């Protein structure tokens, strides 16, 4: 498996188009002060909860130690954003979920954790 992981990583790194998309996405997020402020606010909130911080740290370390996972996460994020049909489906799903407050609370918690992880990994 390490040979396959290395081969896929090399393939991604050798594709300037994919690398440019990843760089563009990073720049786009960094240039959006509203997004950055939301991420900062969530970071502060989560940092005040030591149990959440420990869980996030462990998850972050696990993801960061796997460069293939990091590349796949970046590519998946870009691919979804470039596909308007997928974006529409995600929007419809979001609306449906938002009508269920219990699901919303669970998803909000997961979203906060994932945003922190993404913010730290960029």
mmCIF file with all atom_site columns, C-alpha atoms in Angstrom:
data_model
loop_
_atom_site.group_PDB
_atom_site.id
_atom_site.type_symbol
_atom_site.label_atom_id
_atom_site.label_alt_id
_atom_site.label_comp_id
_atom_site.label_asym_id
_atom_site.label_entity_id
_atom_site.label_seq_id
_atom_site.pdbx_PDB_ins_code
_atom_site.Cartn_x
_atom_site.Cartn_y
_atom_site.Cartn_z
_atom_site.occupancy
_atom_site.B_iso_or_equiv
_atom_site.pdbx_formal_charge
_atom_site.auth_seq_id
_atom_site.auth_comp_id
_atom_site.auth_asym_id
_atom_site.auth_atom_id
_atom_site.pdbx_PDB_model_num
ATOM 1   C CA . UNK A 1 1   ? 0.000   0.000  0.000   1.00 0.00 ? 1   UNK A CA 1
ATOM 2   C CA . UNK A 1 2   ? 2.825   2.546  0.728   1.00 0.00 ? 2   UNK A CA 1
ATOM 3   C CA . UNK A 1 3   ? 4.057   2.141  -2.878  1.00 0.00 ? 3   UNK A CA 1
ATOM 4   C CA . UNK A 1 4   ? 0.562   2.869  -4.215  1.00 0.00 ? 4   UNK A CA 1
ATOM 5   C CA . UNK A 1 5   ? 0.182   5.839  -1.866  1.00 0.00 ? 5   UNK A CA 1
ATOM 6   C CA . UNK A 1 6   ? 3.535   7.222  -3.020  1.00 0.00 ? 6   UNK A CA 1
ATOM 7   C CA . UNK A 1 7   ? 2.637   6.738  -6.682  1.00 0.00 ? 7   UNK A CA 1
ATOM 8   C CA . UNK A 1 8   ? -0.685  8.566  -6.291  1.00 0.00 ? 8   UNK A CA 1
ATOM 9   C CA . UNK A 1 9   ? 0.995   11.370 -4.334  1.00 0.00 ? 9   UNK A CA 1
ATOM 10  C CA . UNK A 1 10  ? 3.634   11.760 -7.047  1.00 0.00 ? 10  UNK A CA 1
ATOM 11  C CA . UNK A 1 11  ? 0.959   11.791 -9.740  1.00 0.00 ? 11  UNK A CA 1
ATOM 12  C CA . UNK A 1 12  ? -0.931  14.587 -7.964  1.00 0.00 ? 12  UNK A CA 1
ATOM 13  C CA . UNK A 1 13  ? 2.245   16.603 -7.347  1.00 0.00 ? 13  UNK A CA 1
ATOM 14  C CA . UNK A 1 14  ? 3.303   16.237 -10.999 1.00 0.00 ? 14  UNK A CA 1
ATOM 15  C CA . UNK A 1 15  ? 0.009   17.631 -12.239 1.00 0.00 ? 15  UNK A CA 1
ATOM 16  C CA . UNK A 1 16  ? 0.422   21.423 -12.234 1.00 0.00 ? 16  UNK A CA 1
ATOM 17  C CA . UNK A 1 17  ? -3.298  21.900 -12.953 1.00 0.00 ? 17  UNK A CA 1
ATOM 18  C CA . UNK A 1 18  ? -4.280  20.084 -9.748  1.00 0.00 ? 18  UNK A CA 1
ATOM 19  C CA . UNK A 1 19  ? -1.582  21.873 -7.766  1.00 0.00 ? 19  UNK A CA 1
ATOM 20  C CA . UNK A 1 20  ? -2.767  25.238 -9.109  1.00 0.00 ? 20  UNK A CA 1
ATOM 21  C CA . UNK A 1 21  ? -6.354  24.438 -8.146  1.00 0.00 ? 21  UNK A CA 1
ATOM 22  C CA . UNK A 1 22  ? -5.241  23.573 -4.608  1.00 0.00 ? 22  UNK A CA 1
ATOM 23  C CA . UNK A 1 23  ? -3.223  26.819 -4.378  1.00 0.00 ? 23  UNK A CA 1
ATOM 24  C CA . UNK A 1 24  ? -6.131  28.862 -5.750  1.00 0.00 ? 24  UNK A CA 1
ATOM 25  C CA . UNK A 1 25  ? -8.512  27.353 -3.212  1.00 0.00 ? 25  UNK A CA 1
ATOM 26  C CA . UNK A 1 26  ? -6.096  28.150 -0.374  1.00 0.00 ? 26  UNK A CA 1
ATOM 27  C CA . UNK A 1 27  ? -5.739  31.754 -1.561  1.00 0.00 ? 27  UNK A CA 1
ATOM 28  C CA . UNK A 1 28  ? -9.534  32.114 -1.975  1.00 0.00 ? 28  UNK A CA 1
ATOM 29  C CA . UNK A 1 29  ? -10.148 31.030 1.621   1.00 0.00 ? 29  UNK A CA 1
ATOM 30  C CA . UNK A 1 30  ? -7.366  33.267 2.956   1.00 0.00 ? 30  UNK A CA 1
ATOM 31  C CA . UNK A 1 31  ? -8.759  36.282 1.087   1.00 0.00 ? 31  UNK A CA 1
ATOM 32  C CA . UNK A 1 32  ? -12.239 35.861 2.520   1.00 0.00 ? 32  UNK A CA 1
ATOM 33  C CA . UNK A 1 33  ? -12.084 37.671 5.860   1.00 0.00 ? 33  UNK A CA 1
ATOM 34  C CA . UNK A 1 34  ? -15.619 36.574 6.785   1.00 0.00 ? 34  UNK A CA 1
ATOM 35  C CA . UNK A 1 35  ? -14.681 32.900 6.437   1.00 0.00 ? 35  UNK A CA 1
ATOM 36  C CA . UNK A 1 36  ? -11.430 33.497 8.296   1.00 0.00 ? 36  UNK A CA 1
ATOM 37  C CA . UNK A 1 37  ? -13.292 35.259 11.129  1.00 0.00 ? 37  UNK A CA 1
ATOM 38  C CA . UNK A 1 38  ? -15.788 32.405 11.409  1.00 0.00 ? 38  UNK A CA 1
ATOM 39  C CA . UNK A 1 39  ? -12.964 29.875 11.516  1.00 0.00 ? 39  UNK A CA 1
ATOM 40  C CA . UNK A 1 40  ? -11.171 31.937 14.179  1.00 0.00 ? 40  UNK A CA 1
ATOM 41  C CA . UNK A 1 41  ? -14.332 32.214 16.282  1.00 0.00 ? 41  UNK A CA 1
ATOM 42  C CA . UNK A 1 42  ? -14.952 28.480 16.057  1.00 0.00 ? 42  UNK A CA 1
ATOM 43  C CA . UNK A 1 43  ? -11.306 27.793 16.870  1.00 0.00 ? 43  UNK A CA 1
ATOM 44  C CA . UNK A 1 44  ? -11.551 29.897 20.035  1.00 0.00 ? 44  UNK A CA 1
ATOM 45  C CA . UNK A 1 45  ? -14.805 28.198 21.066  1.00 0.00 ? 45  UNK A CA 1
ATOM 46  C CA . UNK A 1 46  ? -13.383 24.714 20.558  1.00 0.00 ? 46  UNK A CA 1
ATOM 47  C CA . UNK A 1 47  ? -10.081 25.607 22.267  1.00 0.00 ? 47  UNK A CA 1
ATOM 48  C CA . UNK A 1 48  ? -12.065 26.350 25.419  1.00 0.00 ? 48  UNK A CA 1
ATOM 49  C CA . UNK A 1 49  ? -13.188 22.716 25.509  1.00 0.00 ? 49  UNK A CA 1
ATOM 50  C CA . UNK A 1 50  ? -10.164 20.556 26.340  1.00 0.00 ? 50  UNK A CA 1
ATOM 51  C CA . UNK A 1 51  ? -11.880 17.273 25.448  1.00 0.00 ? 51  UNK A CA 1
ATOM 52  C CA . UNK A 1 52  ? -12.784 18.542 21.974  1.00 0.00 ? 52  UNK A CA 1
ATOM 53  C CA . UNK A 1 53  ? -9.263  19.925 21.563  1.00 0.00 ? 53  UNK A CA 1
ATOM 54  C CA . UNK A 1 54  ? -7.703  16.570 22.378  1.00 0.00 ? 54  UNK A CA 1
ATOM 55  C CA . UNK A 1 55  ? -9.976  14.741 19.942  1.00 0.00 ? 55  UNK A CA 1
ATOM 56  C CA . UNK A 1 56  ? -9.279  17.299 17.206  1.00 0.00 ? 56  UNK A CA 1
ATOM 57  C CA . UNK A 1 57  ? -5.535  17.132 17.841  1.00 0.00 ? 57  UNK A CA 1
ATOM 58  C CA . UNK A 1 58  ? -5.523  13.362 17.526  1.00 0.00 ? 58  UNK A CA 1
ATOM 59  C CA . UNK A 1 59  ? -7.589  13.486 14.331  1.00 0.00 ? 59  UNK A CA 1
ATOM 60  C CA . UNK A 1 60  ? -5.433  16.276 12.889  1.00 0.00 ? 60  UNK A CA 1
ATOM 61  C CA . UNK A 1 61  ? -2.233  14.353 13.621  1.00 0.00 ? 61  UNK A CA 1
ATOM 62  C CA . UNK A 1 62  ? -3.655  11.204 12.045  1.00 0.00 ? 62  UNK A CA 1
ATOM 63  C CA . UNK A 1 63  ? -4.670  13.053 8.863   1.00 0.00 ? 63  UNK A CA 1
ATOM 64  C CA . UNK A 1 64  ? -1.410  15.028 8.644   1.00 0.00 ? 64  UNK A CA 1
ATOM 65  C CA . UNK A 1 65  ? 0.623   11.841 8.863   1.00 0.00 ? 65  UNK A CA 1
ATOM 66  C CA . UNK A 1 66  ? -1.106  10.546 5.759   1.00 0.00 ? 66  UNK A CA 1
ATOM 67  C CA . UNK A 1 67  ? -0.187  12.803 2.846   1.00 0.00 ? 67  UNK A CA 1
ATOM 68  C CA . UNK A 1 68  ? -2.414  10.816 0.504   1.00 0.00 ? 68  UNK A CA 1
ATOM 69  C CA . UNK A 1 69  ? -5.446  11.587 2.685   1.00 0.00 ? 69  UNK A CA 1
ATOM 70  C CA . UNK A 1 70  ? -4.492  15.261 2.713   1.00 0.00 ? 70  UNK A CA 1
ATOM 71  C CA . UNK A 1 71  ? -4.279  15.373 -1.079  1.00 0.00 ? 71  UNK A CA 1
ATOM 72  C CA . UNK A 1 72  ? -7.513  13.449 -1.516  1.00 0.00 ? 72  UNK A CA 1
ATOM 73  C CA . UNK A 1 73  ? -9.361  15.786 0.883   1.00 0.00 ? 73  UNK A CA 1
ATOM 74  C CA . UNK A 1 74  ? -8.121  18.831 -1.063  1.00 0.00 ? 74  UNK A CA 1
ATOM 75  C CA . UNK A 1 75  ? -9.013  17.335 -4.430  1.00 0.00 ? 75  UNK A CA 1
ATOM 76  C CA . UNK A 1 76  ? -12.466 16.240 -3.267  1.00 0.00 ? 76  UNK A CA 1
ATOM 77  C CA . UNK A 1 77  ? -13.215 19.736 -1.948  1.00 0.00 ? 77  UNK A CA 1
ATOM 78  C CA . UNK A 1 78  ? -12.166 21.285 -5.275  1.00 0.00 ? 78  UNK A CA 1
ATOM 79  C CA . UNK A 1 79  ? -14.051 18.692 -7.349  1.00 0.00 ? 79  UNK A CA 1
ATOM 80  C CA . UNK A 1 80  ? -17.307 19.255 -5.450  1.00 0.00 ? 80  UNK A CA 1
ATOM 81  C CA . UNK A 1 81  ? -17.027 23.047 -5.753  1.00 0.00 ? 81  UNK A CA 1
ATOM 82  C CA . UNK A 1 82  ? -16.491 22.789 -9.525  1.00 0.00 ? 82  UNK A CA 1
ATOM 83  C CA . UNK A 1 83  ? -19.539 20.623 -10.113 1.00 0.00 ? 83  UNK A CA 1
ATOM 84  C CA . UNK A 1 84  ? -22.711 22.717 -10.075 1.00 0.00 ? 84  UNK A CA 1
ATOM 85  C CA . UNK A 1 85  ? -24.958 19.631 -10.065 1.00 0.00 ? 85  UNK A CA 1
ATOM 86  C CA . UNK A 1 86  ? -23.246 18.310 -6.951  1.00 0.00 ? 86  UNK A CA 1
ATOM 87  C CA . UNK A 1 87  ? -23.477 21.749 -5.372  1.00 0.00 ? 87  UNK A CA 1
ATOM 88  C CA . UNK A 1 88  ? -27.221 21.847 -6.076  1.00 0.00 ? 88  UNK A CA 1
ATOM 89  C CA . UNK A 1 89  ? -27.701 18.401 -4.563  1.00 0.00 ? 89  UNK A CA 1
ATOM 90  C CA . UNK A 1 90  ? -25.701 19.435 -1.509  1.00 0.00 ? 90  UNK A CA 1
ATOM 91  C CA . UNK A 1 91  ? -27.854 22.588 -1.189  1.00 0.00 ? 91  UNK A CA 1
ATOM 92  C CA . UNK A 1 92  ? -31.064 20.563 -1.362  1.00 0.00 ? 92  UNK A CA 1
ATOM 93  C CA . UNK A 1 93  ? -29.732 18.126 1.216   1.00 0.00 ? 93  UNK A CA 1
ATOM 94  C CA . UNK A 1 94  ? -28.691 21.045 3.429   1.00 0.00 ? 94  UNK A CA 1
ATOM 95  C CA . UNK A 1 95  ? -32.220 22.507 3.274   1.00 0.00 ? 95  UNK A CA 1
ATOM 96  C CA . UNK A 1 96  ? -33.751 19.136 4.144   1.00 0.00 ? 96  UNK A CA 1
ATOM 97  C CA . UNK A 1 97  ? -31.369 18.645 7.067   1.00 0.00 ? 97  UNK A CA 1
ATOM 98  C CA . UNK A 1 98  ? -31.909 22.218 8.318   1.00 0.00 ? 98  UNK A CA 1
ATOM 99  C CA . UNK A 1 99  ? -35.569 21.376 8.843   1.00 0.00 ? 99  UNK A CA 1
ATOM 100 C CA . UNK A 1 100 ? -34.537 18.738 11.391  1.00 0.00 ? 100 UNK A CA 1
ATOM 101 C CA . UNK A 1 101 ? -33.050 20.493 14.442  1.00 0.00 ? 101 UNK A CA 1
ATOM 102 C CA . UNK A 1 102 ? -31.545 17.343 15.958  1.00 0.00 ? 102 UNK A CA 1
ATOM 103 C CA . UNK A 1 103 ? -29.680 16.543 12.745  1.00 0.00 ? 103 UNK A CA 1
ATOM 104 C CA . UNK A 1 104 ? -28.633 20.195 12.512  1.00 0.00 ? 104 UNK A CA 1
ATOM 105 C CA . UNK A 1 105 ? -27.041 20.128 15.957  1.00 0.00 ? 105 UNK A CA 1
ATOM 106 C CA . UNK A 1 106 ? -25.066 16.992 15.146  1.00 0.00 ? 106 UNK A CA 1
ATOM 107 C CA . UNK A 1 107 ? -23.989 18.330 11.756  1.00 0.00 ? 107 UNK A CA 1
ATOM 108 C CA . UNK A 1 108 ? -23.052 21.725 13.209  1.00 0.00 ? 108 UNK A CA 1
ATOM 109 C CA . UNK A 1 109 ? -20.731 20.043 15.679  1.00 0.00 ? 109 UNK A CA 1
ATOM 110 C CA . UNK A 1 110 ? -19.129 17.944 12.945  1.00 0.00 ? 110 UNK A CA 1
ATOM 111 C CA . UNK A 1 111 ? -18.864 20.959 10.634  1.00 0.00 ? 111 UNK A CA 1
ATOM 112 C CA . UNK A 1 112 ? -17.064 22.991 13.301  1.00 0.00 ? 112 UNK A CA 1
ATOM 113 C CA . UNK A 1 113 ? -14.562 20.207 13.843  1.00 0.00 ? 113 UNK A CA 1
ATOM 114 C CA . UNK A 1 114 ? -13.956 19.735 10.106  1.00 0.00 ? 114 UNK A CA 1
ATOM 115 C CA . UNK A 1 115 ? -13.502 23.489 9.537   1.00 0.00 ? 115 UNK A CA 1
ATOM 116 C CA . UNK A 1 116 ? -10.867 23.653 12.239  1.00 0.00 ? 116 UNK A CA 1
ATOM 117 C CA . UNK A 1 117 ? -9.045  20.698 10.728  1.00 0.00 ? 117 UNK A CA 1
ATOM 118 C CA . UNK A 1 118 ? -9.159  22.252 7.256   1.00 0.00 ? 118 UNK A CA 1
ATOM 119 C CA . UNK A 1 119 ? -8.020  25.627 8.614   1.00 0.00 ? 119 UNK A CA 1
ATOM 120 C CA . UNK A 1 120 ? -5.048  24.037 10.338  1.00 0.00 ? 120 UNK A CA 1
ATOM 121 C CA . UNK A 1 121 ? -4.089  21.926 7.329   1.00 0.00 ? 121 UNK A CA 1
ATOM 122 C CA . UNK A 1 122 ? -4.085  24.750 4.764   1.00 0.00 ? 122 UNK A CA 1
#
